[in-house]
Amino acid sequence: MFLYFIILTCFIGWYFVYLFFKLRKSQAIDPGFNQKVLLITPFKGLEQNTRANALSILNQDYNNIQIYFVVDSKKDEAYPILKEFEKDYSDRLNVIVSGISKSCSQKVHNIVRAIQKCKEYDILVVLDSDGSPCPDFVSKLISPLHSEKISITTGYPKYFPPNKTFFGFGRAILVNLGIVHALNPFNRGIWGGAFAIKREDFEKIGGIKIWEKSVCEDRDLTCAISRANLNVSFVPEAFLLSPEDADISSFLEYWRRRYLILKLWDKPLWVSSGIIYFAFLVPYIALALDFFDPSYETNLVWTFASICVTILGSAMILKFDFKEDNQLILRVFFLPFYYFIMLLAFVQGLFQNELLWRGVTYRVNKEGKLIILR
């Protein structure tokens, strides 16, 4: 146990310093890189910031762009709002009705239908509708694709709880700490909420065919990318801002859904996630055992050292996202509680094979076939 704490403390300390300097590097934008971009955003119903999010996508400062907003039906609440925007941004926006999906998730179906509508583009960009990108978001996201060595780029979500609720802030902290994994130099994963891929590489891996029976577009695309040995570039500045609060129920459901997706489509990452979160709880478990069990002895110096390095390292990384919050370090002290809830969500998904997303239930049977339950 003593050796464990030494290794854990040294590794966490080194990795947080590595992340700190990695995050400080800014992405240079090449004004001469002017490839034709097809940007697709699927919409489903009205969200808290539907209008603002749509406008932030439409007001990108990248000019050589065609934007497709996609809904499954004209009855969708977002449809009339999007059609209004189509009149004002007729030079770059098309609103598409995709129809109801029968073989893949509705989001994936919407994306595929939009791709099939557009014949001329060099780079495919997909953005979620619940985020608000800054004006130069697309420029930053696609900039690394100027290199022949890079095939795909990916951004990352940033949650900001407007009312700073306990679980809203907890989700924001934990999601933003996921950058620890995103910046891993060996990571080839992409986030489905914001990614860009060269058309030639998308067609090379058979992107549309991959998505024909897909529920989770990023996990299936990640697997195809790994098989084809294509290079992914994570763009730290390409954050998709999402102002959204959470209570304990939505917090638990959010992580249960994410772990269930990993369980169904990426078991190695799913298992490693559970192990990593448990590993971060070990110092707290050791401290609790030392307090409640007189016969249990632990090295308190290294236990507290592990806890302090984790808290200070997390605060250092998160300071990039929560510069204005003067209670950041205090809130980071609740990390073990948040991790415990996440482990509870992880355990919940051990015996489940159904995924509820955007009002649609998806089930994967023993043969790995997707079944859509409405």
PDB file of C-alpha atoms in Angstrom, residues 55-314:
ATOM      1  CA  LEU A  55     -27.093  31.501 -33.984  1.00  0.00           C
ATOM      2  CA  SER A  56     -23.611  30.795 -32.628  1.00  0.00           C
ATOM      3  CA  ILE A  57     -23.231  28.018 -35.226  1.00  0.00           C
ATOM      4  CA  LEU A  58     -24.546  30.230 -38.046  1.00  0.00           C
ATOM      5  CA  ASN A  59     -22.251  33.126 -37.102  1.00  0.00           C
ATOM      6  CA  GLN A  60     -18.989  31.232 -37.528  1.00  0.00           C
ATOM      7  CA  ASP A  61     -16.275  33.412 -39.021  1.00  0.00           C
ATOM      8  CA  TYR A  62     -15.207  30.643 -41.420  1.00  0.00           C
ATOM      9  CA  ASN A  63     -16.672  31.598 -44.805  1.00  0.00           C
ATOM     10  CA  ASN A  64     -16.303  28.531 -47.043  1.00  0.00           C
ATOM     11  CA  ILE A  65     -18.985  26.594 -45.205  1.00  0.00           C
ATOM     12  CA  GLN A  66     -22.362  24.928 -45.826  1.00  0.00           C
ATOM     13  CA  ILE A  67     -24.501  24.329 -42.732  1.00  0.00           C
ATOM     14  CA  TYR A  68     -27.250  21.709 -42.442  1.00  0.00           C
ATOM     15  CA  PHE A  69     -29.654  21.750 -39.486  1.00  0.00           C
ATOM     16  CA  VAL A  70     -31.496  18.429 -39.355  1.00  0.00           C
ATOM     17  CA  VAL A  71     -34.731  17.333 -37.624  1.00  0.00           C
ATOM     18  CA  ASP A  72     -36.582  14.041 -37.931  1.00  0.00           C
ATOM     19  CA  SER A  73     -39.997  15.608 -38.529  1.00  0.00           C
ATOM     20  CA  LYS A  74     -41.669  18.909 -39.320  1.00  0.00           C
ATOM     21  CA  LYS A  75     -43.562  18.399 -36.076  1.00  0.00           C
ATOM     22  CA  ASP A  76     -40.358  18.865 -34.108  1.00  0.00           C
ATOM     23  CA  GLU A  77     -40.587  21.983 -31.914  1.00  0.00           C
ATOM     24  CA  ALA A  78     -37.271  23.282 -33.218  1.00  0.00           C
ATOM     25  CA  TYR A  79     -38.336  23.102 -36.885  1.00  0.00           C
ATOM     26  CA  PRO A  80     -40.184  26.469 -37.206  1.00  0.00           C
ATOM     27  CA  ILE A  81     -37.347  28.271 -35.425  1.00  0.00           C
ATOM     28  CA  LEU A  82     -34.747  26.732 -37.727  1.00  0.00           C
ATOM     29  CA  LYS A  83     -36.824  27.601 -40.802  1.00  0.00           C
ATOM     30  CA  GLU A  84     -36.831  31.238 -39.712  1.00  0.00           C
ATOM     31  CA  PHE A  85     -33.039  31.164 -39.610  1.00  0.00           C
ATOM     32  CA  GLU A  86     -32.985  29.572 -43.060  1.00  0.00           C
ATOM     33  CA  LYS A  87     -34.535  32.732 -44.519  1.00  0.00           C
ATOM     34  CA  ASP A  88     -31.939  35.011 -42.912  1.00  0.00           C
ATOM     35  CA  TYR A  89     -28.942  32.760 -43.666  1.00  0.00           C
ATOM     36  CA  SER A  90     -29.972  31.384 -47.043  1.00  0.00           C
ATOM     37  CA  ASP A  91     -26.393  31.654 -48.319  1.00  0.00           C
ATOM     38  CA  ARG A  92     -25.086  29.033 -45.879  1.00  0.00           C
ATOM     39  CA  LEU A  93     -28.002  27.217 -44.212  1.00  0.00           C
ATOM     40  CA  ASN A  94     -30.324  24.392 -45.258  1.00  0.00           C
ATOM     41  CA  VAL A  95     -32.895  22.831 -42.920  1.00  0.00           C
ATOM     42  CA  ILE A  96     -33.474  19.140 -43.630  1.00  0.00           C
ATOM     43  CA  VAL A  97     -36.211  16.749 -42.490  1.00  0.00           C
ATOM     44  CA  SER A  98     -34.616  13.308 -42.280  1.00  0.00           C
ATOM     45  CA  GLY A  99     -37.565  11.081 -41.348  1.00  0.00           C
ATOM     46  CA  ILE A 100     -37.716   8.488 -38.567  1.00  0.00           C
ATOM     47  CA  SER A 101     -34.809   6.071 -38.268  1.00  0.00           C
ATOM     48  CA  LYS A 102     -35.414   2.313 -38.299  1.00  0.00           C
ATOM     49  CA  SER A 103     -31.887   0.898 -38.157  1.00  0.00           C
ATOM     50  CA  CYS A 104     -29.677   3.346 -36.217  1.00  0.00           C
ATOM     51  CA  SER A 105     -29.985   6.095 -33.627  1.00  0.00           C
ATOM     52  CA  GLN A 106     -31.964   9.131 -34.731  1.00  0.00           C
ATOM     53  CA  LYS A 107     -28.948  11.419 -34.368  1.00  0.00           C
ATOM     54  CA  VAL A 108     -26.810   9.213 -36.614  1.00  0.00           C
ATOM     55  CA  HIS A 109     -29.679   8.899 -39.108  1.00  0.00           C
ATOM     56  CA  ASN A 110     -29.949  12.697 -39.271  1.00  0.00           C
ATOM     57  CA  ILE A 111     -26.227  13.082 -39.905  1.00  0.00           C
ATOM     58  CA  VAL A 112     -26.185  10.430 -42.643  1.00  0.00           C
ATOM     59  CA  ARG A 113     -29.160  11.947 -44.456  1.00  0.00           C
ATOM     60  CA  ALA A 114     -27.485  15.363 -44.454  1.00  0.00           C
ATOM     61  CA  ILE A 115     -24.231  13.927 -45.829  1.00  0.00           C
ATOM     62  CA  GLN A 116     -26.159  12.239 -48.631  1.00  0.00           C
ATOM     63  CA  LYS A 117     -27.747  15.587 -49.538  1.00  0.00           C
ATOM     64  CA  CYS A 118     -24.442  17.409 -49.955  1.00  0.00           C
ATOM     65  CA  LYS A 119     -22.228  16.400 -52.882  1.00  0.00           C
ATOM     66  CA  GLU A 120     -19.444  18.972 -52.589  1.00  0.00           C
ATOM     67  CA  TYR A 121     -17.346  19.280 -49.435  1.00  0.00           C
ATOM     68  CA  ASP A 122     -13.777  18.599 -48.326  1.00  0.00           C
ATOM     69  CA  ILE A 123     -14.235  18.414 -44.551  1.00  0.00           C
ATOM     70  CA  LEU A 124     -17.162  17.070 -42.551  1.00  0.00           C
ATOM     71  CA  VAL A 125     -17.869  18.802 -39.222  1.00  0.00           C
ATOM     72  CA  VAL A 126     -20.486  17.570 -36.742  1.00  0.00           C
ATOM     73  CA  LEU A 127     -21.628  19.735 -33.812  1.00  0.00           C
ATOM     74  CA  ASP A 128     -24.200  19.021 -31.118  1.00  0.00           C
ATOM     75  CA  SER A 129     -27.163  21.356 -30.783  1.00  0.00           C
ATOM     76  CA  ASP A 130     -26.855  21.827 -27.003  1.00  0.00           C
ATOM     77  CA  GLY A 131     -23.592  23.761 -27.204  1.00  0.00           C
ATOM     78  CA  SER A 132     -22.665  27.308 -28.124  1.00  0.00           C
ATOM     79  CA  PRO A 133     -19.399  27.524 -30.123  1.00  0.00           C
ATOM     80  CA  CYS A 134     -17.326  30.720 -30.228  1.00  0.00           C
ATOM     81  CA  PRO A 135     -17.086  32.522 -33.619  1.00  0.00           C
ATOM     82  CA  ASP A 136     -13.708  30.980 -34.539  1.00  0.00           C
ATOM     83  CA  PHE A 137     -14.632  27.483 -33.331  1.00  0.00           C
ATOM     84  CA  VAL A 138     -14.730  25.863 -36.785  1.00  0.00           C
ATOM     85  CA  SER A 139     -11.504  27.596 -37.827  1.00  0.00           C
ATOM     86  CA  LYS A 140      -9.715  26.192 -34.782  1.00  0.00           C
ATOM     87  CA  LEU A 141     -11.279  22.746 -35.077  1.00  0.00           C
ATOM     88  CA  ILE A 142     -10.266  22.167 -38.690  1.00  0.00           C
ATOM     89  CA  SER A 143      -6.870  23.914 -38.568  1.00  0.00           C
ATOM     90  CA  PRO A 144      -4.813  20.740 -37.793  1.00  0.00           C
ATOM     91  CA  LEU A 145      -6.332  19.071 -40.878  1.00  0.00           C
ATOM     92  CA  HIS A 146      -3.988  21.244 -42.938  1.00  0.00           C
ATOM     93  CA  SER A 147      -1.387  18.578 -42.128  1.00  0.00           C
ATOM     94  CA  GLU A 148      -1.387  15.463 -44.297  1.00  0.00           C
ATOM     95  CA  LYS A 149      -0.659  13.414 -41.160  1.00  0.00           C
ATOM     96  CA  ILE A 150      -3.916  14.393 -39.417  1.00  0.00           C
ATOM     97  CA  SER A 151      -7.229  12.881 -40.552  1.00  0.00           C
ATOM     98  CA  ILE A 152      -9.620  13.802 -37.725  1.00  0.00           C
ATOM     99  CA  THR A 153      -9.818  16.501 -35.090  1.00  0.00           C
ATOM    100  CA  THR A 154     -12.021  16.552 -32.026  1.00  0.00           C
ATOM    101  CA  GLY A 155     -13.199  19.148 -29.546  1.00  0.00           C
ATOM    102  CA  TYR A 156     -14.537  18.721 -26.038  1.00  0.00           C
ATOM    103  CA  PRO A 157     -17.615  19.736 -23.993  1.00  0.00           C
ATOM    104  CA  LYS A 158     -17.581  22.439 -21.340  1.00  0.00           C
ATOM    105  CA  TYR A 159     -20.521  22.508 -18.946  1.00  0.00           C
ATOM    106  CA  PHE A 160     -21.274  25.685 -17.029  1.00  0.00           C
ATOM    107  CA  PRO A 161     -24.144  25.363 -14.511  1.00  0.00           C
ATOM    108  CA  PRO A 162     -25.934  28.754 -14.642  1.00  0.00           C
ATOM    109  CA  ASN A 163     -27.234  28.425 -11.085  1.00  0.00           C
ATOM    110  CA  LYS A 164     -24.102  26.601  -9.821  1.00  0.00           C
ATOM    111  CA  THR A 165     -26.054  23.751  -8.279  1.00  0.00           C
ATOM    112  CA  PHE A 166     -24.052  21.130  -6.377  1.00  0.00           C
ATOM    113  CA  PHE A 167     -24.498  18.360  -8.947  1.00  0.00           C
ATOM    114  CA  GLY A 168     -24.424  20.765 -11.885  1.00  0.00           C
ATOM    115  CA  PHE A 169     -21.022  21.998 -10.815  1.00  0.00           C
ATOM    116  CA  GLY A 170     -19.963  18.420 -10.055  1.00  0.00           C
ATOM    117  CA  ARG A 171     -20.760  17.269 -13.568  1.00  0.00           C
ATOM    118  CA  ALA A 172     -18.948  20.295 -15.015  1.00  0.00           C
ATOM    119  CA  ILE A 173     -15.836  19.496 -12.969  1.00  0.00           C
ATOM    120  CA  LEU A 174     -15.795  15.794 -13.828  1.00  0.00           C
ATOM    121  CA  VAL A 175     -16.499  16.268 -17.533  1.00  0.00           C
ATOM    122  CA  ASN A 176     -13.791  18.906 -17.791  1.00  0.00           C
ATOM    123  CA  LEU A 177     -11.362  16.648 -15.911  1.00  0.00           C
ATOM    124  CA  GLY A 178     -11.956  14.161 -18.722  1.00  0.00           C
ATOM    125  CA  ILE A 179      -9.429  16.244 -20.621  1.00  0.00           C
ATOM    126  CA  VAL A 180      -6.890  14.107 -18.763  1.00  0.00           C
ATOM    127  CA  HIS A 181      -7.918  11.278 -21.088  1.00  0.00           C
ATOM    128  CA  ALA A 182      -8.488  13.457 -24.162  1.00  0.00           C
ATOM    129  CA  LEU A 183      -4.920  14.805 -24.023  1.00  0.00           C
ATOM    130  CA  ASN A 184      -3.423  11.327 -23.719  1.00  0.00           C
ATOM    131  CA  PRO A 185      -0.938  11.177 -26.645  1.00  0.00           C
ATOM    132  CA  PHE A 186      -2.018   7.568 -27.338  1.00  0.00           C
ATOM    133  CA  ASN A 187      -5.719   8.393 -27.439  1.00  0.00           C
ATOM    134  CA  ARG A 188      -7.480   8.059 -30.801  1.00  0.00           C
ATOM    135  CA  GLY A 189     -10.950   8.651 -29.461  1.00  0.00           C
ATOM    136  CA  ILE A 190     -13.253  11.383 -30.707  1.00  0.00           C
ATOM    137  CA  TRP A 191     -16.161  13.165 -29.069  1.00  0.00           C
ATOM    138  CA  GLY A 192     -19.355  13.024 -31.113  1.00  0.00           C
ATOM    139  CA  GLY A 193     -20.416  16.512 -30.006  1.00  0.00           C
ATOM    140  CA  ALA A 194     -17.690  18.270 -31.983  1.00  0.00           C
ATOM    141  CA  PHE A 195     -15.416  16.643 -34.523  1.00  0.00           C
ATOM    142  CA  ALA A 196     -14.079  17.197 -38.035  1.00  0.00           C
ATOM    143  CA  ILE A 197     -12.884  14.597 -40.528  1.00  0.00           C
ATOM    144  CA  LYS A 198     -11.491  14.846 -44.038  1.00  0.00           C
ATOM    145  CA  ARG A 199     -13.958  13.583 -46.621  1.00  0.00           C
ATOM    146  CA  GLU A 200     -11.409  11.271 -48.262  1.00  0.00           C
ATOM    147  CA  ASP A 201     -10.685   9.577 -44.920  1.00  0.00           C
ATOM    148  CA  PHE A 202     -14.362   9.380 -44.005  1.00  0.00           C
ATOM    149  CA  GLU A 203     -15.056   7.577 -47.284  1.00  0.00           C
ATOM    150  CA  LYS A 204     -11.920   5.468 -46.913  1.00  0.00           C
ATOM    151  CA  ILE A 205     -13.153   3.920 -43.646  1.00  0.00           C
ATOM    152  CA  GLY A 206     -16.718   3.587 -44.983  1.00  0.00           C
ATOM    153  CA  GLY A 207     -18.212   6.108 -42.568  1.00  0.00           C
ATOM    154  CA  ILE A 208     -21.792   5.946 -43.824  1.00  0.00           C
ATOM    155  CA  LYS A 209     -21.801   2.136 -43.872  1.00  0.00           C
ATOM    156  CA  ILE A 210     -20.408   2.099 -40.314  1.00  0.00           C
ATOM    157  CA  TRP A 211     -23.221   4.376 -39.160  1.00  0.00           C
ATOM    158  CA  GLU A 212     -26.065   2.445 -40.825  1.00  0.00           C
ATOM    159  CA  LYS A 213     -26.670   0.426 -37.634  1.00  0.00           C
ATOM    160  CA  SER A 214     -24.968   2.667 -35.126  1.00  0.00           C
ATOM    161  CA  VAL A 215     -26.308   4.123 -31.891  1.00  0.00           C
ATOM    162  CA  CYS A 216     -23.174   5.927 -30.820  1.00  0.00           C
ATOM    163  CA  GLU A 217     -21.509   7.659 -33.763  1.00  0.00           C
ATOM    164  CA  ASP A 218     -18.278   8.588 -31.973  1.00  0.00           C
ATOM    165  CA  ARG A 219     -17.562   5.132 -30.507  1.00  0.00           C
ATOM    166  CA  ASP A 220     -18.108   3.353 -33.839  1.00  0.00           C
ATOM    167  CA  LEU A 221     -16.091   5.977 -35.701  1.00  0.00           C
ATOM    168  CA  THR A 222     -13.305   5.734 -33.118  1.00  0.00           C
ATOM    169  CA  CYS A 223     -13.071   1.959 -33.635  1.00  0.00           C
ATOM    170  CA  ALA A 224     -12.900   2.439 -37.424  1.00  0.00           C
ATOM    171  CA  ILE A 225     -10.239   5.125 -37.039  1.00  0.00           C
ATOM    172  CA  SER A 226      -8.111   2.814 -34.897  1.00  0.00           C
ATOM    173  CA  ARG A 227      -8.442  -0.044 -37.381  1.00  0.00           C
ATOM    174  CA  ALA A 228      -7.380   2.232 -40.246  1.00  0.00           C
ATOM    175  CA  ASN A 229      -4.510   3.651 -38.157  1.00  0.00           C
ATOM    176  CA  LEU A 230      -5.567   7.244 -38.818  1.00  0.00           C
ATOM    177  CA  ASN A 231      -4.249  10.077 -36.674  1.00  0.00           C
ATOM    178  CA  VAL A 232      -6.546  12.122 -34.428  1.00  0.00           C
ATOM    179  CA  SER A 233      -5.704  15.586 -33.139  1.00  0.00           C
ATOM    180  CA  PHE A 234      -7.404  16.873 -29.995  1.00  0.00           C
ATOM    181  CA  VAL A 235      -7.846  20.664 -30.156  1.00  0.00           C
ATOM    182  CA  PRO A 236      -7.890  21.997 -26.553  1.00  0.00           C
ATOM    183  CA  GLU A 237      -9.298  25.368 -27.656  1.00  0.00           C
ATOM    184  CA  ALA A 238     -12.259  23.795 -29.479  1.00  0.00           C
ATOM    185  CA  PHE A 239     -14.575  23.628 -26.471  1.00  0.00           C
ATOM    186  CA  LEU A 240     -18.322  23.493 -27.010  1.00  0.00           C
ATOM    187  CA  LEU A 241     -19.914  25.519 -24.216  1.00  0.00           C
ATOM    188  CA  SER A 242     -23.104  24.108 -22.671  1.00  0.00           C
ATOM    189  CA  PRO A 243     -24.807  26.081 -19.882  1.00  0.00           C
ATOM    190  CA  GLU A 244     -26.777  23.388 -18.077  1.00  0.00           C
ATOM    191  CA  ASP A 245     -27.603  22.518 -14.457  1.00  0.00           C
ATOM    192  CA  ALA A 246     -28.104  19.048 -12.970  1.00  0.00           C
ATOM    193  CA  ASP A 247     -29.699  17.424  -9.937  1.00  0.00           C
ATOM    194  CA  ILE A 248     -28.720  14.084  -8.421  1.00  0.00           C
ATOM    195  CA  SER A 249     -31.088  12.167 -10.717  1.00  0.00           C
ATOM    196  CA  SER A 250     -29.820  13.716 -13.967  1.00  0.00           C
ATOM    197  CA  PHE A 251     -26.228  13.503 -12.696  1.00  0.00           C
ATOM    198  CA  LEU A 252     -26.593   9.766 -12.081  1.00  0.00           C
ATOM    199  CA  GLU A 253     -28.397   9.187 -15.390  1.00  0.00           C
ATOM    200  CA  TYR A 254     -25.770  11.162 -17.315  1.00  0.00           C
ATOM    201  CA  TRP A 255     -22.924   8.938 -16.103  1.00  0.00           C
ATOM    202  CA  ARG A 256     -24.947   5.736 -16.309  1.00  0.00           C
ATOM    203  CA  ARG A 257     -25.656   6.480 -19.964  1.00  0.00           C
ATOM    204  CA  ARG A 258     -22.008   7.249 -20.717  1.00  0.00           C
ATOM    205  CA  TYR A 259     -20.785   4.070 -19.025  1.00  0.00           C
ATOM    206  CA  LEU A 260     -23.439   1.987 -20.734  1.00  0.00           C
ATOM    207  CA  ILE A 261     -22.271   3.319 -24.123  1.00  0.00           C
ATOM    208  CA  LEU A 262     -18.706   2.317 -23.261  1.00  0.00           C
ATOM    209  CA  LYS A 263     -19.847  -1.093 -22.039  1.00  0.00           C
ATOM    210  CA  LEU A 264     -21.699  -1.826 -25.285  1.00  0.00           C
ATOM    211  CA  TRP A 265     -19.141  -0.402 -27.731  1.00  0.00           C
ATOM    212  CA  ASP A 266     -15.758  -0.200 -26.008  1.00  0.00           C
ATOM    213  CA  LYS A 267     -15.425  -2.723 -23.178  1.00  0.00           C
ATOM    214  CA  PRO A 268     -11.662  -2.176 -22.568  1.00  0.00           C
ATOM    215  CA  LEU A 269     -12.216   1.558 -22.016  1.00  0.00           C
ATOM    216  CA  TRP A 270     -15.299   0.799 -19.912  1.00  0.00           C
ATOM    217  CA  VAL A 271     -13.336  -1.519 -17.602  1.00  0.00           C
ATOM    218  CA  SER A 272     -10.369   0.854 -17.357  1.00  0.00           C
ATOM    219  CA  SER A 273     -12.709   3.761 -16.486  1.00  0.00           C
ATOM    220  CA  GLY A 274     -14.118   1.870 -13.524  1.00  0.00           C
ATOM    221  CA  ILE A 275     -10.624   0.913 -12.348  1.00  0.00           C
ATOM    222  CA  ILE A 276      -9.295   4.474 -12.660  1.00  0.00           C
ATOM    223  CA  TYR A 277     -12.145   6.056 -10.683  1.00  0.00           C
ATOM    224  CA  PHE A 278     -11.811   3.396  -7.993  1.00  0.00           C
ATOM    225  CA  ALA A 279      -8.045   4.026  -7.869  1.00  0.00           C
ATOM    226  CA  PHE A 280      -8.637   7.701  -7.127  1.00  0.00           C
ATOM    227  CA  LEU A 281     -10.892   6.683  -4.235  1.00  0.00           C
ATOM    228  CA  VAL A 282      -8.304   4.354  -2.668  1.00  0.00           C
ATOM    229  CA  PRO A 283      -6.627   7.059  -0.513  1.00  0.00           C
ATOM    230  CA  TYR A 284     -10.023   8.086   0.882  1.00  0.00           C
ATOM    231  CA  ILE A 285     -10.951   4.452   1.536  1.00  0.00           C
ATOM    232  CA  ALA A 286      -7.625   3.915   3.326  1.00  0.00           C
ATOM    233  CA  LEU A 287      -8.228   7.047   5.411  1.00  0.00           C
ATOM    234  CA  ALA A 288     -11.738   5.861   6.355  1.00  0.00           C
ATOM    235  CA  LEU A 289     -10.455   2.400   7.334  1.00  0.00           C
ATOM    236  CA  ASP A 290      -7.726   3.958   9.477  1.00  0.00           C
ATOM    237  CA  PHE A 291     -10.334   6.076  11.249  1.00  0.00           C
ATOM    238  CA  PHE A 292     -12.987   3.393  11.846  1.00  0.00           C
ATOM    239  CA  ASP A 293     -10.803   0.295  12.282  1.00  0.00           C
ATOM    240  CA  PRO A 294      -8.163   0.569  15.049  1.00  0.00           C
ATOM    241  CA  SER A 295      -6.414  -2.574  13.774  1.00  0.00           C
ATOM    242  CA  TYR A 296      -5.893  -1.057  10.308  1.00  0.00           C
ATOM    243  CA  GLU A 297      -2.703   0.930   9.828  1.00  0.00           C
ATOM    244  CA  THR A 298      -1.922   3.159   6.864  1.00  0.00           C
ATOM    245  CA  ASN A 299       0.811   5.636   6.033  1.00  0.00           C
ATOM    246  CA  LEU A 300      -1.008   8.890   6.701  1.00  0.00           C
ATOM    247  CA  VAL A 301       1.747  11.029   5.166  1.00  0.00           C
ATOM    248  CA  TRP A 302       1.438   9.420   1.731  1.00  0.00           C
ATOM    249  CA  THR A 303      -2.321   9.115   2.032  1.00  0.00           C
ATOM    250  CA  PHE A 304      -2.701  12.851   2.550  1.00  0.00           C
ATOM    251  CA  ALA A 305      -0.019  13.513  -0.078  1.00  0.00           C
ATOM    252  CA  SER A 306      -2.031  11.532  -2.647  1.00  0.00           C
ATOM    253  CA  ILE A 307      -5.209  13.405  -1.759  1.00  0.00           C
ATOM    254  CA  CYS A 308      -3.517  16.832  -1.863  1.00  0.00           C
ATOM    255  CA  VAL A 309      -1.793  16.179  -5.196  1.00  0.00           C
ATOM    256  CA  THR A 310      -5.117  15.044  -6.699  1.00  0.00           C
ATOM    257  CA  ILE A 311      -6.980  18.101  -5.405  1.00  0.00           C
ATOM    258  CA  LEU A 312      -4.330  20.666  -6.307  1.00  0.00           C
ATOM    259  CA  GLY A 313      -3.676  19.062  -9.700  1.00  0.00           C
ATOM    260  CA  SER A 314      -7.393  18.998 -10.487  1.00  0.00           C
TER     261      SER A 314
END
